[in-house]
Tab-separated table of C-alpha atoms in Angstrom:
chain	number	residue	atom	x	y	z
A	1	UNK	CA	97.662	97.963	137.900
A	2	UNK	CA	97.672	101.040	139.984
A	3	UNK	CA	100.637	103.353	139.774
A	4	UNK	CA	101.290	106.792	141.121
A	5	UNK	CA	101.623	109.800	138.798
A	6	UNK	CA	105.403	109.734	138.787
A	7	UNK	CA	105.471	106.103	137.654
A	8	UNK	CA	103.102	106.719	134.757
A	9	UNK	CA	104.582	110.028	133.575
A	10	UNK	CA	105.979	110.320	130.073
A	11	UNK	CA	109.569	111.482	129.896
A	12	UNK	CA	112.999	111.278	128.295
A	13	UNK	CA	115.405	108.451	128.993
A	14	UNK	CA	118.524	108.440	126.829
A	15	UNK	CA	119.688	111.116	124.390
A	16	UNK	CA	122.495	110.868	121.849
A	17	UNK	CA	124.494	114.020	121.200
A	18	UNK	CA	126.980	114.649	118.431
A	19	UNK	CA	129.740	117.192	118.966
A	20	UNK	CA	131.785	118.627	116.095
A	21	UNK	CA	134.812	120.083	117.851
A	22	UNK	CA	136.770	120.687	114.647
A	23	UNK	CA	139.286	118.534	112.797
A	24	UNK	CA	142.154	119.835	114.910
A	25	UNK	CA	140.712	118.363	118.112
A	26	UNK	CA	142.566	115.308	119.361
A	27	UNK	CA	140.591	112.035	119.326
A	28	UNK	CA	140.006	110.038	122.488
A	29	UNK	CA	142.446	107.232	123.195
A	30	UNK	CA	139.614	105.164	124.689
A	31	UNK	CA	135.843	105.361	125.035
A	32	UNK	CA	134.902	107.086	128.300
A	33	UNK	CA	132.078	105.641	130.390
A	34	UNK	CA	130.825	107.365	133.543
A	35	UNK	CA	128.666	105.913	136.327
A	36	UNK	CA	126.561	107.407	139.092
A	37	UNK	CA	126.887	106.589	142.800
A	38	UNK	CA	124.690	103.516	142.302
A	39	UNK	CA	127.086	102.180	139.651
A	40	UNK	CA	124.598	102.836	136.827
A	41	UNK	CA	125.948	104.189	133.553
A	42	UNK	CA	124.847	107.713	132.734
A	43	UNK	CA	127.300	109.006	130.105
A	44	UNK	CA	129.451	107.545	127.313
A	45	UNK	CA	131.813	109.556	125.116
A	46	UNK	CA	133.317	107.970	122.003
A	47	UNK	CA	135.011	109.001	118.771
A	48	UNK	CA	132.765	109.324	115.733
A	49	UNK	CA	133.824	108.317	112.232
A	50	UNK	CA	134.978	111.837	111.358
A	51	UNK	CA	138.040	113.594	112.841
A	52	UNK	CA	137.128	115.968	115.660
A	53	UNK	CA	133.584	114.601	115.976
A	54	UNK	CA	132.388	112.825	119.127
A	55	UNK	CA	129.287	110.828	120.007
A	56	UNK	CA	127.890	111.281	123.515
A	57	UNK	CA	125.190	109.054	124.967
A	58	UNK	CA	123.493	110.358	128.119
A	59	UNK	CA	120.973	108.465	130.265
A	60	UNK	CA	119.366	111.574	131.742
A	61	UNK	CA	117.411	110.041	134.673
A	62	UNK	CA	120.480	108.326	136.157
A	63	UNK	CA	122.087	111.728	136.666
A	64	UNK	CA	119.492	112.566	139.325
A	65	UNK	CA	118.291	109.088	140.389
A	66	UNK	CA	119.845	105.743	141.236
A	67	UNK	CA	118.602	104.204	137.962
A	68	UNK	CA	116.386	104.954	134.961
A	69	UNK	CA	113.272	103.175	136.200
A	70	UNK	CA	111.465	106.489	135.772
A	71	UNK	CA	112.234	108.774	132.826
A	72	UNK	CA	113.167	112.433	133.180
A	73	UNK	CA	109.748	114.071	133.107
A	74	UNK	CA	108.023	117.396	133.716
A	75	UNK	CA	107.948	116.459	137.399
A	76	UNK	CA	111.749	116.866	137.396
A	77	UNK	CA	111.764	120.382	135.946
A	78	UNK	CA	113.587	121.907	138.937
A	79	UNK	CA	116.505	119.549	138.195
A	80	UNK	CA	116.840	120.234	134.455
A	81	UNK	CA	119.610	122.782	135.077
A	82	UNK	CA	121.492	120.297	137.265
A	83	UNK	CA	121.311	117.676	134.508
A	84	UNK	CA	122.625	120.123	131.910
A	85	UNK	CA	125.414	121.368	134.164
A	86	UNK	CA	126.492	117.784	134.912
A	87	UNK	CA	126.787	116.914	131.227
A	88	UNK	CA	128.603	120.157	130.422
A	89	UNK	CA	130.995	119.621	133.323
A	90	UNK	CA	131.879	116.104	132.154
A	91	UNK	CA	132.454	117.270	128.579
A	92	UNK	CA	134.602	120.136	129.816
A	93	UNK	CA	136.670	117.686	131.864
A	94	UNK	CA	137.160	114.998	129.226
A	95	UNK	CA	137.012	116.939	125.951
A	96	UNK	CA	137.978	120.427	127.072
A	97	UNK	CA	134.812	121.844	125.527
A	98	UNK	CA	132.542	124.473	127.061
A	99	UNK	CA	130.237	125.564	124.241
A	100	UNK	CA	126.485	124.875	124.449
A	101	UNK	CA	126.095	125.344	120.697
A	102	UNK	CA	128.142	122.179	120.067
A	103	UNK	CA	125.779	119.850	121.967
A	104	UNK	CA	123.467	118.817	119.108
A	105	UNK	CA	120.829	116.194	119.945
A	106	UNK	CA	120.641	113.482	117.282
A	107	UNK	CA	118.452	110.919	119.065
A	108	UNK	CA	116.065	110.877	122.008
A	109	UNK	CA	114.189	108.063	123.735
A	110	UNK	CA	110.737	108.927	125.104
A	111	UNK	CA	108.885	106.418	127.240
A	112	UNK	CA	106.195	105.656	129.779
A	113	UNK	CA	105.787	102.797	132.238
A	114	UNK	CA	102.952	100.906	133.820
A	115	UNK	CA	103.068	98.611	136.841
A	116	UNK	CA	101.507	95.242	135.979
A	117	UNK	CA	99.820	93.190	138.681
A	118	UNK	CA	100.844	89.637	139.476
A	119	UNK	CA	98.988	87.062	137.430
A	120	UNK	CA	99.355	89.009	134.183
A	121	UNK	CA	102.631	87.891	132.547
A	122	UNK	CA	104.358	90.701	130.704
A	123	UNK	CA	105.154	88.084	128.056
A	124	UNK	CA	101.430	87.930	127.230
A	125	UNK	CA	101.406	91.696	126.674
A	126	UNK	CA	104.405	91.392	124.369
A	127	UNK	CA	102.793	88.544	122.471
A	128	UNK	CA	99.573	90.497	121.965
A	129	UNK	CA	101.463	93.520	120.642
A	130	UNK	CA	103.515	91.256	118.391
A	131	UNK	CA	100.398	89.767	116.873
A	132	UNK	CA	98.793	93.185	116.410
A	133	UNK	CA	101.764	94.986	114.889
A	134	UNK	CA	104.562	92.611	114.051
A	135	UNK	CA	105.587	89.213	112.773
A	136	UNK	CA	108.707	87.173	113.419
A	137	UNK	CA	110.745	85.939	110.459
A	138	UNK	CA	112.961	82.867	110.484
A	139	UNK	CA	115.849	85.116	111.518
A	140	UNK	CA	113.717	86.464	114.397
A	141	UNK	CA	113.835	89.988	113.049
A	142	UNK	CA	110.681	92.036	113.433
A	143	UNK	CA	108.835	93.786	110.643
A	144	UNK	CA	105.506	95.560	110.407
A	145	UNK	CA	102.637	93.207	109.637
A	146	UNK	CA	100.883	94.499	106.550
A	147	UNK	CA	97.307	95.475	107.280
A	148	UNK	CA	94.875	92.986	105.826
A	149	UNK	CA	97.276	90.035	105.658
A	150	UNK	CA	95.320	86.855	106.517
A	151	UNK	CA	95.996	85.419	109.946
A	152	UNK	CA	98.118	82.369	109.142
A	153	UNK	CA	100.687	80.286	110.973
A	154	UNK	CA	103.393	82.206	109.132
A	155	UNK	CA	102.346	85.461	110.777
A	156	UNK	CA	101.970	84.328	114.361
A	157	UNK	CA	104.594	84.638	117.062
A	158	UNK	CA	105.359	81.052	118.019
A	159	UNK	CA	107.502	81.717	121.099
A	160	UNK	CA	105.406	82.268	124.230
A	161	UNK	CA	108.235	84.000	126.087
A	162	UNK	CA	109.031	87.344	124.473
A	163	UNK	CA	111.380	89.601	126.428
A	164	UNK	CA	111.251	92.660	124.186
A	165	UNK	CA	110.080	93.957	120.829
A	166	UNK	CA	112.286	96.329	118.866
A	167	UNK	CA	111.634	97.975	115.525
A	168	UNK	CA	113.929	100.183	113.479
A	169	UNK	CA	112.791	103.619	112.341
A	170	UNK	CA	112.326	102.398	108.770
A	171	UNK	CA	109.799	99.808	109.964
A	172	UNK	CA	107.262	102.047	111.633
A	173	UNK	CA	108.136	105.542	110.561
A	174	UNK	CA	111.057	107.489	109.176
A	175	UNK	CA	111.079	109.427	112.469
A	176	UNK	CA	111.312	106.774	115.182
A	177	UNK	CA	111.627	103.134	116.106
A	178	UNK	CA	110.112	101.454	119.133
A	179	UNK	CA	111.143	99.291	122.051
A	180	UNK	CA	108.529	97.540	124.166
A	181	UNK	CA	109.878	95.510	127.063
A	182	UNK	CA	109.914	94.309	130.662
A	183	UNK	CA	111.751	97.100	132.484
A	184	UNK	CA	111.657	95.301	135.823
A	185	UNK	CA	113.539	92.351	134.316
A	186	UNK	CA	116.167	94.661	132.807
A	187	UNK	CA	116.779	96.325	136.171
A	188	UNK	CA	116.617	93.058	138.119
A	189	UNK	CA	113.657	94.211	140.223
A	190	UNK	CA	112.019	91.352	142.111
A	191	UNK	CA	108.404	91.218	143.212
A	192	UNK	CA	107.251	93.900	140.778
A	193	UNK	CA	106.458	93.985	137.059
A	194	UNK	CA	107.035	97.156	135.015
A	195	UNK	CA	106.130	97.307	131.335
A	196	UNK	CA	107.779	100.071	129.276
A	197	UNK	CA	106.641	101.522	125.968
A	198	UNK	CA	109.528	103.469	124.442
A	199	UNK	CA	109.810	105.358	121.158
A	200	UNK	CA	113.338	106.068	119.930
A	201	UNK	CA	113.337	109.245	117.833
A	202	UNK	CA	116.108	109.743	115.280
A	203	UNK	CA	117.467	113.117	114.132
A	204	UNK	CA	114.521	113.640	111.790
A	205	UNK	CA	112.102	112.737	114.551
A	206	UNK	CA	113.704	115.109	117.065
A	207	UNK	CA	113.650	118.021	114.616
A	208	UNK	CA	110.075	117.280	113.526
A	209	UNK	CA	108.754	117.016	117.092
A	210	UNK	CA	110.317	120.333	118.102
A	211	UNK	CA	109.973	122.127	114.730
A	212	UNK	CA	113.661	123.052	114.679
A	213	UNK	CA	116.434	122.457	112.164
A	214	UNK	CA	118.929	121.923	114.982
A	215	UNK	CA	118.108	120.897	118.547
A	216	UNK	CA	120.646	121.604	121.282
A	217	UNK	CA	120.693	119.848	124.642
A	218	UNK	CA	119.930	123.121	126.423
A	219	UNK	CA	116.858	123.542	124.182
A	220	UNK	CA	115.663	120.037	124.987
A	221	UNK	CA	115.914	120.413	128.768
A	222	UNK	CA	113.069	122.884	129.200
A	223	UNK	CA	109.450	122.218	130.271
A	224	UNK	CA	108.007	123.634	127.044
A	225	UNK	CA	110.206	121.458	124.853
A	226	UNK	CA	109.440	118.289	126.794
A	227	UNK	CA	105.732	119.139	126.512
A	228	UNK	CA	106.115	119.196	122.732
A	229	UNK	CA	107.799	115.806	122.828
A	230	UNK	CA	105.033	114.444	125.059
A	231	UNK	CA	102.413	115.562	122.541
A	232	UNK	CA	104.314	113.873	119.713
A	233	UNK	CA	104.718	110.676	121.743
A	234	UNK	CA	100.998	110.586	122.568
A	235	UNK	CA	100.046	110.898	118.895
A	236	UNK	CA	102.634	108.379	117.704
A	237	UNK	CA	101.742	105.707	120.265
A	238	UNK	CA	98.084	106.092	119.299
A	239	UNK	CA	98.730	105.880	115.552
A	240	UNK	CA	101.396	103.174	115.564
A	241	UNK	CA	100.699	101.087	118.683
A	242	UNK	CA	97.196	101.359	120.090
A	243	UNK	CA	95.129	101.921	116.928
A	244	UNK	CA	96.642	98.865	115.187
A	245	UNK	CA	95.976	96.882	118.371
A	246	UNK	CA	92.324	97.931	118.308
A	247	UNK	CA	92.071	97.014	114.615
A	248	UNK	CA	93.618	93.607	115.285
A	249	UNK	CA	91.243	92.850	118.153
A	250	UNK	CA	88.199	93.871	116.094
A	251	UNK	CA	89.299	91.760	113.114
A	252	UNK	CA	90.172	88.794	115.298
A	253	UNK	CA	86.847	88.937	117.117
A	254	UNK	CA	84.937	88.938	113.804
A	255	UNK	CA	86.949	85.968	112.527
A	256	UNK	CA	86.476	83.889	115.682
A	257	UNK	CA	82.736	84.599	115.843
A	258	UNK	CA	82.484	83.601	112.200
A	259	UNK	CA	84.346	80.406	113.058
A	260	UNK	CA	81.973	79.709	115.971
A	261	UNK	CA	79.009	80.107	113.628
A	262	UNK	CA	80.327	77.240	111.500
A	263	UNK	CA	79.326	74.915	114.318
A	264	UNK	CA	82.592	73.211	115.247
A	265	UNK	CA	81.894	73.678	118.954
A	266	UNK	CA	83.184	76.180	121.516
A	267	UNK	CA	86.229	74.252	122.701
A	268	UNK	CA	87.297	73.088	119.245
A	269	UNK	CA	87.068	76.685	118.010
A	270	UNK	CA	89.214	77.828	120.920
A	271	UNK	CA	91.841	75.211	120.032
A	272	UNK	CA	91.803	76.437	116.440
A	273	UNK	CA	92.492	80.052	117.439
A	274	UNK	CA	94.419	79.750	120.719
A	275	UNK	CA	97.754	80.793	119.150
A	276	UNK	CA	96.210	84.189	118.391
A	277	UNK	CA	94.705	84.675	121.869
A	278	UNK	CA	97.327	85.756	124.454
A	279	UNK	CA	94.459	87.210	126.514
A	280	UNK	CA	91.455	84.961	127.172
A	281	UNK	CA	89.234	88.050	127.382
A	282	UNK	CA	89.285	87.990	123.570
A	283	UNK	CA	87.661	84.578	123.384
A	284	UNK	CA	85.209	85.373	126.191
A	285	UNK	CA	84.018	88.390	124.176
A	286	UNK	CA	83.617	86.209	121.087
A	287	UNK	CA	81.510	83.662	122.975
A	288	UNK	CA	79.302	86.447	124.309
A	289	UNK	CA	78.727	87.826	120.812
A	290	UNK	CA	78.039	84.350	119.436
A	291	UNK	CA	75.578	83.549	122.213
A	292	UNK	CA	73.791	86.888	121.815
A	293	UNK	CA	73.441	86.228	118.090
A	294	UNK	CA	71.730	82.936	118.973
A	295	UNK	CA	69.422	84.417	121.611
A	296	UNK	CA	71.291	83.370	124.762
A	297	UNK	CA	72.138	85.565	127.774
A	298	UNK	CA	75.540	87.008	128.672
A	299	UNK	CA	75.528	84.895	131.857
A	300	UNK	CA	75.142	81.735	129.789
A	301	UNK	CA	78.007	82.857	127.558
A	302	UNK	CA	80.260	83.547	130.543
A	303	UNK	CA	79.473	80.152	132.016
A	304	UNK	CA	80.430	78.437	128.761
A	305	UNK	CA	83.569	80.572	128.393
A	306	UNK	CA	84.648	79.683	131.943
A	307	UNK	CA	84.006	75.997	131.259
A	308	UNK	CA	86.135	76.219	128.114
A	309	UNK	CA	88.935	77.948	130.007
A	310	UNK	CA	88.957	75.228	132.685
A	311	UNK	CA	88.968	72.544	129.980
A	312	UNK	CA	91.994	74.165	128.340
A	313	UNK	CA	93.905	74.460	131.622
A	314	UNK	CA	93.120	70.829	132.443
A	315	UNK	CA	94.581	69.921	129.031
A	316	UNK	CA	97.819	71.710	129.946
A	317	UNK	CA	97.230	74.793	127.789
A	318	UNK	CA	98.564	78.092	129.134
A	319	UNK	CA	95.644	80.521	129.442
A	320	UNK	CA	96.524	84.119	130.298
A	321	UNK	CA	94.211	87.042	130.938
A	322	UNK	CA	94.697	90.753	131.609
A	323	UNK	CA	96.978	91.943	128.794
A	324	UNK	CA	94.254	93.958	127.063
A	325	UNK	CA	93.192	95.773	130.228
A	326	UNK	CA	96.831	96.674	130.979
A	327	UNK	CA	97.288	98.181	127.517
A	328	UNK	CA	93.947	99.994	127.691
A	329	UNK	CA	94.978	101.488	131.019
A	330	UNK	CA	98.366	102.545	129.626
A	331	UNK	CA	96.731	104.087	126.559
A	332	UNK	CA	94.370	106.137	128.740
A	333	UNK	CA	97.218	107.386	130.938
A	334	UNK	CA	99.271	108.388	127.925
A	335	UNK	CA	96.346	110.346	126.470
A	336	UNK	CA	95.878	112.105	129.809
A	337	UNK	CA	99.497	113.252	129.733
A	338	UNK	CA	98.863	115.180	126.542
A	339	UNK	CA	96.082	117.085	128.282
A	340	UNK	CA	98.395	117.801	131.211
A	341	UNK	CA	101.217	118.941	128.970
A	342	UNK	CA	99.058	121.363	126.986
A	343	UNK	CA	97.703	122.896	130.179
A	344	UNK	CA	101.101	123.497	131.810
């Protein structure tokens, strides 16, 4: 799971800008989409619902890189001016506008990545996060799982292959939504797995993070401003992603140990709970706690847990392991970025 500092840095991906050029400004005949030299989209200009108002979507990293595998981070600070000048030049060319005060940021996507080693399916990470934070309705729309709801079949994600999890801002917070997904699959990267944790801040979220009533693009593209966004992202991922995950794992462990104490047997208990265990490390921990409670050693517990795992695999059950350690590693790296940002 190793990754260099640039791969694990927190940064900005896409921003949405709204420009009010005045009712007299002519609308666009067609939506304008611009691509970089690697044929990756970096800017889209379209008419808004009001006369003279335009929506501009900018994928900031693809202005300076071949794609947006890595977000625009503090490590790119010497290129912030280039990014701003590129956007301003395109708007001057296609809209005839050259006024920084018109480039109002309405949305911003902040993310971080982690490289995942082979043998740990990203789908298992998605499934674990789904169980901890979300449930899937019949329409396959995601909503926040209410804390304290009993673990029932109705609350479990039944599909093993989950490509991405998206929530709207109203689900998690009135400031942001989230998108958790396999970035390597999106970019068509072979031989490497990249998991991305992205928070999509709306207008309220942008203004709250930066303590401003109006945020301009030129204000956003400064080291100090991105540091503020990093701090907000660190706190929000802890409160809305990692803390609920920790709560889920603690509750699940207690429930499984309680089930083991009822004497149905190790393997039968695993079968009862396997839909809630996308990482076998969960069940191994439960067996250890159960064995300790009954006076047995950790080595004995591990031997029994390994025997149970082999039994399950022999029965054709998919048994994954590693999702928890990946998320723990990502959580630690994100927390470290807040320390870095406050020291810069």
